[in-house]
GROMACS .gro file of C-alpha atoms in nm:
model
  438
    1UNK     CA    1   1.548   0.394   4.632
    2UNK     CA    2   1.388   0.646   4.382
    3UNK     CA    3   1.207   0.498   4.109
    4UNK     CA    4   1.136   0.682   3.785
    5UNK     CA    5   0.728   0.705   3.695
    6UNK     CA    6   0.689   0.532   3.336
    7UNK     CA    7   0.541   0.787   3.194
    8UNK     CA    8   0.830   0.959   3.320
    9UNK     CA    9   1.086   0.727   3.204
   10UNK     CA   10   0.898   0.722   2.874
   11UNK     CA   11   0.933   1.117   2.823
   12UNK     CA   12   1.294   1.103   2.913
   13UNK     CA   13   1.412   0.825   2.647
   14UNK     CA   14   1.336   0.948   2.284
   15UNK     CA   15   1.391   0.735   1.951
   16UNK     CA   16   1.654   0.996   1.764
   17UNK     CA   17   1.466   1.150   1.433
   18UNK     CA   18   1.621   0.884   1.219
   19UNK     CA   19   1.525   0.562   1.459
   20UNK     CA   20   1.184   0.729   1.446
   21UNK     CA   21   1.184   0.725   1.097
   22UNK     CA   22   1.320   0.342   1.006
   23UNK     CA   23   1.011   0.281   1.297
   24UNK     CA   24   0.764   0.484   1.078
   25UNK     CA   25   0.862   0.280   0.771
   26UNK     CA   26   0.859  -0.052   0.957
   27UNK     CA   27   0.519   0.006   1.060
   28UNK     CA   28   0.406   0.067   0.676
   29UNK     CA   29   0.564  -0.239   0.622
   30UNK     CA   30   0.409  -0.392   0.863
   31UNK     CA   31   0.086  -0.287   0.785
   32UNK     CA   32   0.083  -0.389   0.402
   33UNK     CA   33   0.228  -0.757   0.497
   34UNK     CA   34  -0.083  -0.811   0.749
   35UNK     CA   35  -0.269  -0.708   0.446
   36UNK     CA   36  -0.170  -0.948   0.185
   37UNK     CA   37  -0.057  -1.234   0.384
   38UNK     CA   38  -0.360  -1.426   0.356
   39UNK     CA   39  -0.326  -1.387  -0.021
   40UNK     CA   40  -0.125  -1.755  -0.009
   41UNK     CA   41  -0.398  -1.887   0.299
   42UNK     CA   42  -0.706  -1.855   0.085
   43UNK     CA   43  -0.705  -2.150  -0.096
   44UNK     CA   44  -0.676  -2.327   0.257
   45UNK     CA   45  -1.013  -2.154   0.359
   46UNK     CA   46  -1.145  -2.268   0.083
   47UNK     CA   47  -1.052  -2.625   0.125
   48UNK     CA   48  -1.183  -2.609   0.479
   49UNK     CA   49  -1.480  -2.448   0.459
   50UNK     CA   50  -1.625  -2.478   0.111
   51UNK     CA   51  -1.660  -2.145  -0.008
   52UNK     CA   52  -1.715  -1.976  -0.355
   53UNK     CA   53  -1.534  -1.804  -0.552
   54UNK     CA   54  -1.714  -1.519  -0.524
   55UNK     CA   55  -1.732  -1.528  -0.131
   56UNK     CA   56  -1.289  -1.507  -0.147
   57UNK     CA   57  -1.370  -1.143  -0.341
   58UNK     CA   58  -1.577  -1.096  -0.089
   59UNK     CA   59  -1.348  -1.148   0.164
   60UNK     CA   60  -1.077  -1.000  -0.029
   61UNK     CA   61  -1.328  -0.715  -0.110
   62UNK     CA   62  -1.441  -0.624   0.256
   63UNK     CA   63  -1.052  -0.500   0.337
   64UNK     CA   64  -1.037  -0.285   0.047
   65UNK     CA   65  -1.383  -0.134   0.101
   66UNK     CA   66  -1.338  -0.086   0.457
   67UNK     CA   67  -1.012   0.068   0.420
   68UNK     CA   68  -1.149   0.298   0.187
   69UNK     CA   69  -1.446   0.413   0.431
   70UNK     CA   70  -1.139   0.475   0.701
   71UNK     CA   71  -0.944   0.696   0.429
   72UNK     CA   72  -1.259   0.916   0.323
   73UNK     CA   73  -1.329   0.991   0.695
   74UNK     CA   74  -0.972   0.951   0.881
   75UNK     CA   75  -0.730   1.079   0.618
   76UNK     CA   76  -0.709   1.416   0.780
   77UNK     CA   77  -0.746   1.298   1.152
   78UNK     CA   78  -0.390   1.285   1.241
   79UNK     CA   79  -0.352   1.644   1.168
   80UNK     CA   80  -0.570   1.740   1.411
   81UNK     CA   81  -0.499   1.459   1.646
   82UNK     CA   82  -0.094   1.388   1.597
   83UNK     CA   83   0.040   1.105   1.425
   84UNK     CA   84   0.157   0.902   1.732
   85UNK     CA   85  -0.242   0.889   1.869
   86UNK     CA   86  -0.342   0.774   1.521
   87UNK     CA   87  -0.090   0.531   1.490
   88UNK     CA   88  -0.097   0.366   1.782
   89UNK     CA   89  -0.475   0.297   1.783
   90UNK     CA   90  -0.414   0.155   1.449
   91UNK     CA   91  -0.163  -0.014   1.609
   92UNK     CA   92  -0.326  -0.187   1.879
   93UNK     CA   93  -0.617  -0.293   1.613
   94UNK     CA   94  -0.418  -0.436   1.398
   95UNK     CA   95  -0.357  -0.673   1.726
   96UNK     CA   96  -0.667  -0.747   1.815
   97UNK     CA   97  -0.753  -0.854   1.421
   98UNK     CA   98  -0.445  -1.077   1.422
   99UNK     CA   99  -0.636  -1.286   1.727
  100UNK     CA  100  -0.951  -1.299   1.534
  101UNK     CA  101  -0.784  -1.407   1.213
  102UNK     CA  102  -0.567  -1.642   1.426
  103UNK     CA  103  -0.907  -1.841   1.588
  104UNK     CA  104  -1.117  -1.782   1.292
  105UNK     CA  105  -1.314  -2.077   1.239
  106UNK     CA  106  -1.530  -1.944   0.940
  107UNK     CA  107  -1.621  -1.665   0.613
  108UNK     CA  108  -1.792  -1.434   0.889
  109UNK     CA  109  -1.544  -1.407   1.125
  110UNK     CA  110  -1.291  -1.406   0.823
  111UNK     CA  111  -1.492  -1.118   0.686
  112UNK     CA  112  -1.517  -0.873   0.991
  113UNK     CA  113  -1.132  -0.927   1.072
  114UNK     CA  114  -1.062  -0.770   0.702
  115UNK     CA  115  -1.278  -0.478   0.754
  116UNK     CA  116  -1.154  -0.408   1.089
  117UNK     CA  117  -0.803  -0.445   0.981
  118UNK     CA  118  -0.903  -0.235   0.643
  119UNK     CA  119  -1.022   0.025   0.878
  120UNK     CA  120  -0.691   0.047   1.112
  121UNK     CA  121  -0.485   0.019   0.798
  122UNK     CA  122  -0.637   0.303   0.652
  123UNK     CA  123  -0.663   0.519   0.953
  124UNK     CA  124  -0.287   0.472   0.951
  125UNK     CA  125  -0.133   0.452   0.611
  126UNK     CA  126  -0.192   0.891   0.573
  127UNK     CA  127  -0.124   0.932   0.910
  128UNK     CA  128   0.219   0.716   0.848
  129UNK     CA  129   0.322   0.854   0.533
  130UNK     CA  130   0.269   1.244   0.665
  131UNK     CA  131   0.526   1.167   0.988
  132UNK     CA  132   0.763   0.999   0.730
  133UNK     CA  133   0.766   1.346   0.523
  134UNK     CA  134   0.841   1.513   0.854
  135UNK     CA  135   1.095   1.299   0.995
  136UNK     CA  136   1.297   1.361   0.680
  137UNK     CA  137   1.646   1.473   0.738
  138UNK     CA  138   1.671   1.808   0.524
  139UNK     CA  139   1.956   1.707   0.346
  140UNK     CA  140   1.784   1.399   0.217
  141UNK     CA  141   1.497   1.509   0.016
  142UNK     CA  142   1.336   1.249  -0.153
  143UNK     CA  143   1.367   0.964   0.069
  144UNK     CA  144   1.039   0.999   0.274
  145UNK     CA  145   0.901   0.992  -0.121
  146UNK     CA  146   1.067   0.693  -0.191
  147UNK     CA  147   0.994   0.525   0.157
  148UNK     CA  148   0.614   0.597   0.071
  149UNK     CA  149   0.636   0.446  -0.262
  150UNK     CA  150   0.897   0.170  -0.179
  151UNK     CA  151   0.752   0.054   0.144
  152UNK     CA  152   0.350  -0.090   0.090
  153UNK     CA  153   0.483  -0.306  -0.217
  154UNK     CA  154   0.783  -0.403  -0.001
  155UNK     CA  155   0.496  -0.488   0.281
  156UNK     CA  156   0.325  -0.668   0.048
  157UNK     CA  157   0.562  -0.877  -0.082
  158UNK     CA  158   0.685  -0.930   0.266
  159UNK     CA  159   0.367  -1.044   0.380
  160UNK     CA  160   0.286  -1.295   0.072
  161UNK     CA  161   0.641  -1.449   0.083
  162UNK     CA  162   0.659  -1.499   0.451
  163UNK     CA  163   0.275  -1.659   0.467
  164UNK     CA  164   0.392  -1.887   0.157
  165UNK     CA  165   0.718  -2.010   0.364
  166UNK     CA  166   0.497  -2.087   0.717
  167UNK     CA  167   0.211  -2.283   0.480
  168UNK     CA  168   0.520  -2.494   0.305
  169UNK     CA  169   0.683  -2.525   0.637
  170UNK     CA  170   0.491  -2.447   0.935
  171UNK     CA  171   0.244  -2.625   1.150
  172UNK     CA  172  -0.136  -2.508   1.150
  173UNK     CA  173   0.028  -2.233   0.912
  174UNK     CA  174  -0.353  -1.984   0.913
  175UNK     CA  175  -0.283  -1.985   1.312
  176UNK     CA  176   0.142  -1.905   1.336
  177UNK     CA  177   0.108  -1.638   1.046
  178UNK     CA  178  -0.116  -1.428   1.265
  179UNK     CA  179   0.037  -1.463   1.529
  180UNK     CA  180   0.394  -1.355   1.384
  181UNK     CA  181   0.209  -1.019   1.323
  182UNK     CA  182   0.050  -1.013   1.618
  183UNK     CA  183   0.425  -0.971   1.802
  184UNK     CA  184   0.554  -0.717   1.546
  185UNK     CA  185   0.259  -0.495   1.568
  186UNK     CA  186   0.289  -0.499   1.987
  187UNK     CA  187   0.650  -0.400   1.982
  188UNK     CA  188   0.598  -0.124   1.719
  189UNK     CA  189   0.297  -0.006   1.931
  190UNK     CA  190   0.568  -0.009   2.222
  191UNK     CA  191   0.824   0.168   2.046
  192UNK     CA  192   0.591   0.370   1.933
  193UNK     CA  193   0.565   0.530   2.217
  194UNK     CA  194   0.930   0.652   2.268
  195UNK     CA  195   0.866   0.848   1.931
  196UNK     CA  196   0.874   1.231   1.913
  197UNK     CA  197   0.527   1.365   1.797
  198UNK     CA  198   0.555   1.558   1.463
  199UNK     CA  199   0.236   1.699   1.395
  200UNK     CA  200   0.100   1.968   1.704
  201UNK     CA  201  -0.279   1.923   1.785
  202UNK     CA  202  -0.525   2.179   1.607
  203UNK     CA  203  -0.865   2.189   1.651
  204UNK     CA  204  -1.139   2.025   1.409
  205UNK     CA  205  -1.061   1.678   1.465
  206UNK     CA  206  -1.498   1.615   1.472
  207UNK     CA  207  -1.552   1.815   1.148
  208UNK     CA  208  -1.240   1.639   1.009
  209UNK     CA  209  -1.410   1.339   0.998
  210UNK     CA  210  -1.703   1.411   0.783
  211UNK     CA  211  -1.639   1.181   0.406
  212UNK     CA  212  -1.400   1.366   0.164
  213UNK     CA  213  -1.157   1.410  -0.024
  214UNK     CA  214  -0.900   1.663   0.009
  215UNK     CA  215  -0.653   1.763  -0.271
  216UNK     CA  216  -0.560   2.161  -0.283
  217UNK     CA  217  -0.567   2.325  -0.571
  218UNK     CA  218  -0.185   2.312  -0.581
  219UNK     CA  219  -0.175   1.927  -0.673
  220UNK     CA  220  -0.513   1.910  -0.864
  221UNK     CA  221  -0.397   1.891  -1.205
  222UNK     CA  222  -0.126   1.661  -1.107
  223UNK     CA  223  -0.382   1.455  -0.959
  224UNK     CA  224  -0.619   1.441  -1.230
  225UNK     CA  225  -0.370   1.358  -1.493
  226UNK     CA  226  -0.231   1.078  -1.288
  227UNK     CA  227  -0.546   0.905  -1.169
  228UNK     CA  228  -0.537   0.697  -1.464
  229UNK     CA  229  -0.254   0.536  -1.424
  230UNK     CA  230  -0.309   0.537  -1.075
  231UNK     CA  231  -0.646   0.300  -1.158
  232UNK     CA  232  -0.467   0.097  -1.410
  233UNK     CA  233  -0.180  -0.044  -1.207
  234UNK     CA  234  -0.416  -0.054  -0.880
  235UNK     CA  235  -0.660  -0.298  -1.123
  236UNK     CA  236  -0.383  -0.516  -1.256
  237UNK     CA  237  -0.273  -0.555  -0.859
  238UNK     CA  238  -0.632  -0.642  -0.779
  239UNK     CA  239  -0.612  -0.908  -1.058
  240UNK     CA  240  -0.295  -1.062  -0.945
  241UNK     CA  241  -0.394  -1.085  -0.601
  242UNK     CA  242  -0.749  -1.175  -0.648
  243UNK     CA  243  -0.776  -1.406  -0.935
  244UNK     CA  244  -0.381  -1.491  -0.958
  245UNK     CA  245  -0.410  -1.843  -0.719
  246UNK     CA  246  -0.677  -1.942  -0.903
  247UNK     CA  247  -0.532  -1.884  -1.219
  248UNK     CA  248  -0.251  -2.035  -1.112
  249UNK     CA  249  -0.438  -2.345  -1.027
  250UNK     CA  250  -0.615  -2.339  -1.341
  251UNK     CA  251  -0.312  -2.376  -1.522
  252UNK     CA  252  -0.184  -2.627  -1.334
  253UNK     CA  253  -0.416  -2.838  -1.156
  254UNK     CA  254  -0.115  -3.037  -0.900
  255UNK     CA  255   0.039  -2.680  -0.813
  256UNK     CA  256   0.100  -2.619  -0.472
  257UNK     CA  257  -0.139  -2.364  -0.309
  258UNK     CA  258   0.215  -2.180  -0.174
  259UNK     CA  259   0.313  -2.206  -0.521
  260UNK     CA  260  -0.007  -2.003  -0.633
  261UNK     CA  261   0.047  -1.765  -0.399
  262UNK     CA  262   0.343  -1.646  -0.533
  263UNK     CA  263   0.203  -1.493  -0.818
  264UNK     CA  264   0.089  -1.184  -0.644
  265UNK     CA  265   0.470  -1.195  -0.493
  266UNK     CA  266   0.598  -1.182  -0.787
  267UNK     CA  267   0.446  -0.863  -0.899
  268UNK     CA  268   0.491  -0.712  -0.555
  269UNK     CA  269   0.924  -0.780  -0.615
  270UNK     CA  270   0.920  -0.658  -0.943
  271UNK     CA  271   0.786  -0.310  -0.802
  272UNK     CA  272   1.017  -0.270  -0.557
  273UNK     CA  273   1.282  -0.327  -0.785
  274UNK     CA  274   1.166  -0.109  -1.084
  275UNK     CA  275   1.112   0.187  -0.723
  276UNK     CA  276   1.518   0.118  -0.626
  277UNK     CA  277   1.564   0.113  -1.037
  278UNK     CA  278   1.395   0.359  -1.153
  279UNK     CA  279   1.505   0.607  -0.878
  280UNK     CA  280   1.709   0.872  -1.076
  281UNK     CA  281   1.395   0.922  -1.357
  282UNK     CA  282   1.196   1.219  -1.348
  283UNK     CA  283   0.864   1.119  -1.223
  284UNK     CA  284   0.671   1.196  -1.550
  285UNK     CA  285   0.906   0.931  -1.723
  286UNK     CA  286   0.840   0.686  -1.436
  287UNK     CA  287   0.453   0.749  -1.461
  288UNK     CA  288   0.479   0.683  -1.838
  289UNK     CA  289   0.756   0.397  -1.838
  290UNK     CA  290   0.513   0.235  -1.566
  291UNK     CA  291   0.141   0.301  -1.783
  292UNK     CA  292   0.316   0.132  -2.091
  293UNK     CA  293   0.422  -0.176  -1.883
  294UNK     CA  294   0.020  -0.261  -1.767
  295UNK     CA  295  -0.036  -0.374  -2.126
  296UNK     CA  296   0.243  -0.603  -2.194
  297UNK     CA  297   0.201  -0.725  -1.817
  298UNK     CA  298  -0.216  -0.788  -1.844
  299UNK     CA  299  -0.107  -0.944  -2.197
  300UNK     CA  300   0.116  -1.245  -2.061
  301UNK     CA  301  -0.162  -1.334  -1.760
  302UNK     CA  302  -0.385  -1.336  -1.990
  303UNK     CA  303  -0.174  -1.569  -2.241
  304UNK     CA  304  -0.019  -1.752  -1.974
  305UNK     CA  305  -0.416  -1.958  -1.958
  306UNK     CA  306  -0.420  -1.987  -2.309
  307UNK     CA  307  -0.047  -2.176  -2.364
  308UNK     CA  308  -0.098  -2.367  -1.993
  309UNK     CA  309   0.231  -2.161  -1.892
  310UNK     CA  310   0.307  -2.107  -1.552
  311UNK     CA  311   0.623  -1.931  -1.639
  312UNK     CA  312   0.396  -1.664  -1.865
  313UNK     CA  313   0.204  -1.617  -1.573
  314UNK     CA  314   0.444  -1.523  -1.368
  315UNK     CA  315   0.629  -1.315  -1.603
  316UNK     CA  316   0.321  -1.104  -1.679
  317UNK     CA  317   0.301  -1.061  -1.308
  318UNK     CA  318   0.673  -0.912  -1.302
  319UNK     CA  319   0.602  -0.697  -1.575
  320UNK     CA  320   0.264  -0.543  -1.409
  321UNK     CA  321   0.510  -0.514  -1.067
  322UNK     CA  322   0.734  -0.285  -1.269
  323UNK     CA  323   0.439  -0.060  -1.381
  324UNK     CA  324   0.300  -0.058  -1.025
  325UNK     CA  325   0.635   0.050  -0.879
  326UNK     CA  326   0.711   0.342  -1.130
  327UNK     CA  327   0.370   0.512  -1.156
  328UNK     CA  328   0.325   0.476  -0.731
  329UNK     CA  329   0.660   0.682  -0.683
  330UNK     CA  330   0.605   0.899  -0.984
  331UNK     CA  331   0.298   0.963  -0.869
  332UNK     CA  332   0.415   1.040  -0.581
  333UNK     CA  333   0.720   1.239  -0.625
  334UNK     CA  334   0.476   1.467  -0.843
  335UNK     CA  335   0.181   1.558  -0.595
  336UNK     CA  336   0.365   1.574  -0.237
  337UNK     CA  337   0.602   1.895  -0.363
  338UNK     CA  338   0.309   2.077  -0.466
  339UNK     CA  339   0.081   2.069  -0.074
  340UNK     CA  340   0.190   2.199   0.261
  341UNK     CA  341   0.277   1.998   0.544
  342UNK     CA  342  -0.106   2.061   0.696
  343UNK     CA  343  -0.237   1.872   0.350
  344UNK     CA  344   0.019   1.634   0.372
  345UNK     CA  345  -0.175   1.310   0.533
  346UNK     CA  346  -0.513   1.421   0.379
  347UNK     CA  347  -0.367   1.423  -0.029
  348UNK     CA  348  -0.183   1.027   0.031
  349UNK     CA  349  -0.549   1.005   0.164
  350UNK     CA  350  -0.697   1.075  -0.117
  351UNK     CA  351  -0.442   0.923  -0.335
  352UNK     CA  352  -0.509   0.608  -0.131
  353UNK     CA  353  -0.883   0.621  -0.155
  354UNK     CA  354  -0.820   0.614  -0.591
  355UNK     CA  355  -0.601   0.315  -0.555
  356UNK     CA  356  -0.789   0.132  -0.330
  357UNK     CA  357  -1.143   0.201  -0.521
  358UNK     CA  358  -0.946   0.069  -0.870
  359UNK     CA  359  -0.795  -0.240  -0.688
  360UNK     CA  360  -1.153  -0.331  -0.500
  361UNK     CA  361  -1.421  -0.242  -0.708
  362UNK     CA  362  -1.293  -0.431  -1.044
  363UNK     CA  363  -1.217  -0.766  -0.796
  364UNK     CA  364  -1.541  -0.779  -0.695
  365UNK     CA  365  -1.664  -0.773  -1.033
  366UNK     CA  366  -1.426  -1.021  -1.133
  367UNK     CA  367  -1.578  -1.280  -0.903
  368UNK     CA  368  -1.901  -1.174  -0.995
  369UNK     CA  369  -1.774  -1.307  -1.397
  370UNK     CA  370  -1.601  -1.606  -1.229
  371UNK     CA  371  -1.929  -1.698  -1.100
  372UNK     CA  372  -2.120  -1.653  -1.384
  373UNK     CA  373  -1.897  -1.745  -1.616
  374UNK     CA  374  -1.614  -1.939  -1.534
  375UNK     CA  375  -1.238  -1.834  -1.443
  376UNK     CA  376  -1.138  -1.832  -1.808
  377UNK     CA  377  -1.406  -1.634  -1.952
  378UNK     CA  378  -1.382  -1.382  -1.623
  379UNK     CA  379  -1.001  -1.319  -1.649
  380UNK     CA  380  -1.036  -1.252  -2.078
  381UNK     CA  381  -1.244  -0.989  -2.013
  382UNK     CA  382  -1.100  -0.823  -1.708
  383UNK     CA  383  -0.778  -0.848  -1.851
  384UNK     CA  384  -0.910  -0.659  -2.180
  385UNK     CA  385  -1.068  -0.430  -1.958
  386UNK     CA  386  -0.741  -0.361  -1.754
  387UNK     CA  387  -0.566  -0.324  -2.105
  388UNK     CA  388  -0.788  -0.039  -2.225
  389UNK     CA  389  -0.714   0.109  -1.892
  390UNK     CA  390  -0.340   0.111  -1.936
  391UNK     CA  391  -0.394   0.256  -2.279
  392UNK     CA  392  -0.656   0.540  -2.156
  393UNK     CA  393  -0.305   0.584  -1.853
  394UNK     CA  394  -0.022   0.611  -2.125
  395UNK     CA  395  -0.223   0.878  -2.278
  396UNK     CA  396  -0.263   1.063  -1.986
  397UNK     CA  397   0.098   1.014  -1.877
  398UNK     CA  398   0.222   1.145  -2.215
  399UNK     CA  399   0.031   1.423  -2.200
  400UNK     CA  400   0.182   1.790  -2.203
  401UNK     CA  401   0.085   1.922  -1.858
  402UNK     CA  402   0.166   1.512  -1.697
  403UNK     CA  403   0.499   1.662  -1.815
  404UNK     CA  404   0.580   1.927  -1.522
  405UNK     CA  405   0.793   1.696  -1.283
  406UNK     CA  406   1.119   1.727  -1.081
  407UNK     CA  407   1.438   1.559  -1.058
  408UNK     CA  408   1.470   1.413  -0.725
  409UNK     CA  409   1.797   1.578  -0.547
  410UNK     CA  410   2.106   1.314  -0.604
  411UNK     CA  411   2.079   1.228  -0.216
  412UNK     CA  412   1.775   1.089  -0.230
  413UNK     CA  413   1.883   0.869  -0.565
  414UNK     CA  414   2.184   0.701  -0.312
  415UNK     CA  415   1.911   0.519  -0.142
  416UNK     CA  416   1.797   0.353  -0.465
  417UNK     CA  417   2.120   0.330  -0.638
  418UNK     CA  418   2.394   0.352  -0.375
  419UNK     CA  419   2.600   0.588  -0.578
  420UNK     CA  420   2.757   0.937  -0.480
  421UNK     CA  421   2.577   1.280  -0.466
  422UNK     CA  422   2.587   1.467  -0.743
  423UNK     CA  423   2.352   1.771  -0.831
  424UNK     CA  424   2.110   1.971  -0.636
  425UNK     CA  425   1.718   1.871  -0.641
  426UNK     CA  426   1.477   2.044  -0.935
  427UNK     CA  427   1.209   1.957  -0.720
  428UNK     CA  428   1.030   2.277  -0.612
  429UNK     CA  429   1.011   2.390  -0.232
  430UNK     CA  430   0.651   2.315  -0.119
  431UNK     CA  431   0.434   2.581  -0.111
  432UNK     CA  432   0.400   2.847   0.085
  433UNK     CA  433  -0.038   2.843   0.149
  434UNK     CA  434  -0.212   2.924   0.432
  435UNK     CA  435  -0.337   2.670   0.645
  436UNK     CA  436  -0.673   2.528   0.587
  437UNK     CA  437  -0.924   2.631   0.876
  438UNK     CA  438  -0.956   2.428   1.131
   0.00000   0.00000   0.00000
C-alpha cells in the first residue's frame, strides 16, 4: 500500500486563510497568558522560598527586559526569514520554558525561565502580529488591528484568571499551570505547521539582527505623538501587575493570594472591554478617551491603601484597563495604515520595545522604593509619578497633529459591536514606498 511522506502529507493539507488566522491569534493569546500567569503564583514563591520584594521585580523584571533585547534585535527577522520559521521556534521555546517553570525549585531557575520565555515571546509577538495583517480577508479591514490590540490583554487576562482558578482549585497549582501551557503551545506548534507562509524569504536576515528600531518616516509623527500615552498606560500595567498582590495584601492582610491576583485581571478585562467598546471611535478619540482614564485609574489604587478598600483597588484597576485598551488599539489603528507590508513586523517591534521599556523599567524601580521604603511609601510615589505621565499623554493625545486618524471601515466595527455594515473605511490605503534594502 502507498503511503504518503509527512512532509508530503503536510504540504497537501493547508489551514484555509481564515483557520490560519483564528491560529495566529490563538498563539498571541497564548503567548501573553504564559506571560502573566505567574502574576497569581508569586506570592507562593515567596512563601516557599523566602524571597524579597525586590527579587519578585526582579523576576518580574528579567521577562520584560529580555523580551525587549529579542524585539530590538528580532523585530525584523521574520521578514527576512517568514513568519512560520519565527513562530515556530518561538513556539517550541515557549515549551521548553513551561518544563523549567514547571520543576523550578528556586529564584534562579525562576529567573532564566522568564528571560528565555521574554526572548521567544518577543521574537514572536512582531512576527505574529505582521501574518495577522496579512491573513486579513480584504473585505474586513480592521480586524487584524483589532486582533493585535484585543488579543495580548485578552492573553493576559486569560493567563491571570486561569492560574488564579488552578491555585484555588488545583493540586501543586505552580506545577499543572505550566504544564496546561506546555500542551497548548505543542499543538499550536503542530498546527502551525499546516499554515500557509505569508511573508517570502529576502535576504538580510544577519544584518537584520543588529539592535534597532525601525519606524519609517511614514508613521514617525504618529509615533512620537503617541509614545506618551503609550508609556503611561504600559506604567500603570506594570504597577498593577507588579505591586497589585502586594497591595492587595496590604490592604487586607487574610486575603487570599488568588484573590490578590486578580487585581492585575481586573485591569486586563476592563481593556478588552473598553477594545470591543470602543471599536467604532476614531483612534485619536480612543488615544485621548484612554490618556484621561490613567489619572482617575492611578488615583483609586492609590486611595484604595489609604481607605483599606479592596473594592477601590480594584476599581482603579478597571479604570486603568479601560485606558490600556483604548490607547493600544488607537495606537494602533493610527501607525499600521501609514507602513508597508515589508515594515509591518519591524514598527509593532518597535511599538513593543516602548511598551515594554515603560512597563519594566518603572517596576524595577518600584521594588527598588518598596525596599527602601516600604510598600506604602513606594506605591504614593509611583502612582504620582504614573499620574504626571497620564497628564504629559492627554496633552499629547489632544494635540493638533495626534488628530489625523481614520474611521475604521463598518466591517471591522461588527467584530466589536456585532452590528450591520454600514459605511466605507476613512482609513487610508497603506503606502505605496519602496522596499527597504535588504
Amino acid at each position: 500500500m502507498f503511503r504518503a511522506a509527512p512532509g508530503a502529507l503536510a504540504s497537501r493539507i493547508r489551514l484555509t486563510r481564515r483557520s490560519s488566522f483564528a491560529l495566529d491569534a490563538s498563539i498571541l493569546v497564548a503567548l501573553l497568558a504564559a506571560s502573566s500567569a505567574p502574576t497569581p503564583l508569586y506570592a507562593i514563591y515567596q512563601a516557599q522560598w523566602h524571597f524579597s520584594a525586590l527579587a519578585l521585580t526582579v523576576v518580574f523584571s528579567a521577562y520584560a527586559v529580555a523580551m525587549l533585547l529579542a524585539l530590538l534585535t528580532t523585530g525584523s527577522l521574520s521578514d527576512h526569514l517568514g513568519r512560520r520559521p519565527v513562530l515556530l521556534a518561538a513556539l517550541i521555546a515557549e515549551a521548553v520554558v513551561m518544563v523549567v517553570l514547571a520543576t523550578a525549585d528556586g529564584v534562579g531557575q525562576l529567573i532564566a525561565a522568564r528571560v528565555l520565555q521574554g526572548l521567544a515571546t518577543g521574537a514572536a509577538t512582531s512576527a505574529v502580529g505582521a501574518a495577522l495583517l496579512e491573513l486579513e480577508h480584504p473585505d474586513r479591514s480592521g480586524k487584524a488591528a483589532l486582533t493585535n490590540s484585543v488579543a495580548p490583554v485578552a492573553g493576559m487576562a486569560a493567563g491571570v484568571l486561569g492560574a488564579t482558578l488552578l491555585v484555588s482549585f488545583a493540586p501543586a497549582p505552580t506545577v499543572t499551570v505550566h504544564l496546561a501551557l506546555l500542551a497548548v503551545f505543542v499543538l499550536q506548534a503542530l498546527a502551525l505547521v499546516l499554515t500557509p507562509e505569508t511573508a517570502p524569504r529576502r535576504p538580510g536576515a544577519l544584518r537584520s539582527l543588529r539592535p534597532a528600531v525601525k519606524v519609517p518616516a511614514s508613521a514617525r509623527r504618529a509615533m512620537l505623538l503617541a509614545a506618551p500615552s503609550v508609556v503611561a498606560v504600559w506604567a500603570l500595567g506594570g504597577f498593577a501587575s507588579s505591586l497589585g498582590p502586594g497591595l492587595a495584601r496590604l490592604i487586607d492582610s487574610s486575603v487570599l493570594p488568588a484573590v490578590s491576583g486578580l487585581v492585575f485581571f481586573a485591569l486586563t478585562v476592563s481593556a478588552v472591554l473598553s477594545v470591543w467598546g470602543m471599536g467604532r471611535f476614531r483612534a485619536h478619540v480612543m488615544v485621548a478617551t484612554g490618556a484621561g482614564a490613567v489619572i482617575p485609574g492611578v488615583a483609586l489604587m492609590v486611595l484604595s491603601i489609604q481607605i483599606d478598600s479592596l473594592t477601590a483597588l480594584f476599581a482603579g484597576s478597571a479604570v486603568a484597563g479601560v485606558g490600556f485598551g483604548a490607547v493600544s488599539q488607537g495606537v494602533l489603528r493610527t501607525i499600521l495604515p501609514r507602513v508597508t507590508p515589508q515594515d509591518r513586523s519591524g514598527v509593532l517591534a518597535a511599538y513593543y520595545v516602548i511598551s515594554y521599556l515603560a512597563m519594566s523599567v518603572p517596576a524595577v524601580l518600584a521594588g527598588l522604593l518598596t525596599v527602601r521604603y516600604g510598600l506604602l511609601t513606594a506605591s504614593v510615589l509611583f502612582g504620582g509619578a504614573v499620574a504626571a505621565l497620564g497628564v504629559a499623554a492627554l496633552v499629547a493625545a489632544l494635540a493638533p497633529g495626534a488628530r489625523t486618524s481614520c474611521v475604521p471601515h463598518r466591517r471591522s466595527a461588527v467584530v466589536a459591536t456585532g452590528g450591520p455594515s454600514a459605511a466605507p473605511s476613512t482609513c487610508p490605503p497603506l503606502p505605496s514606498l519602496p522596499s527597504p534594502r535588504a
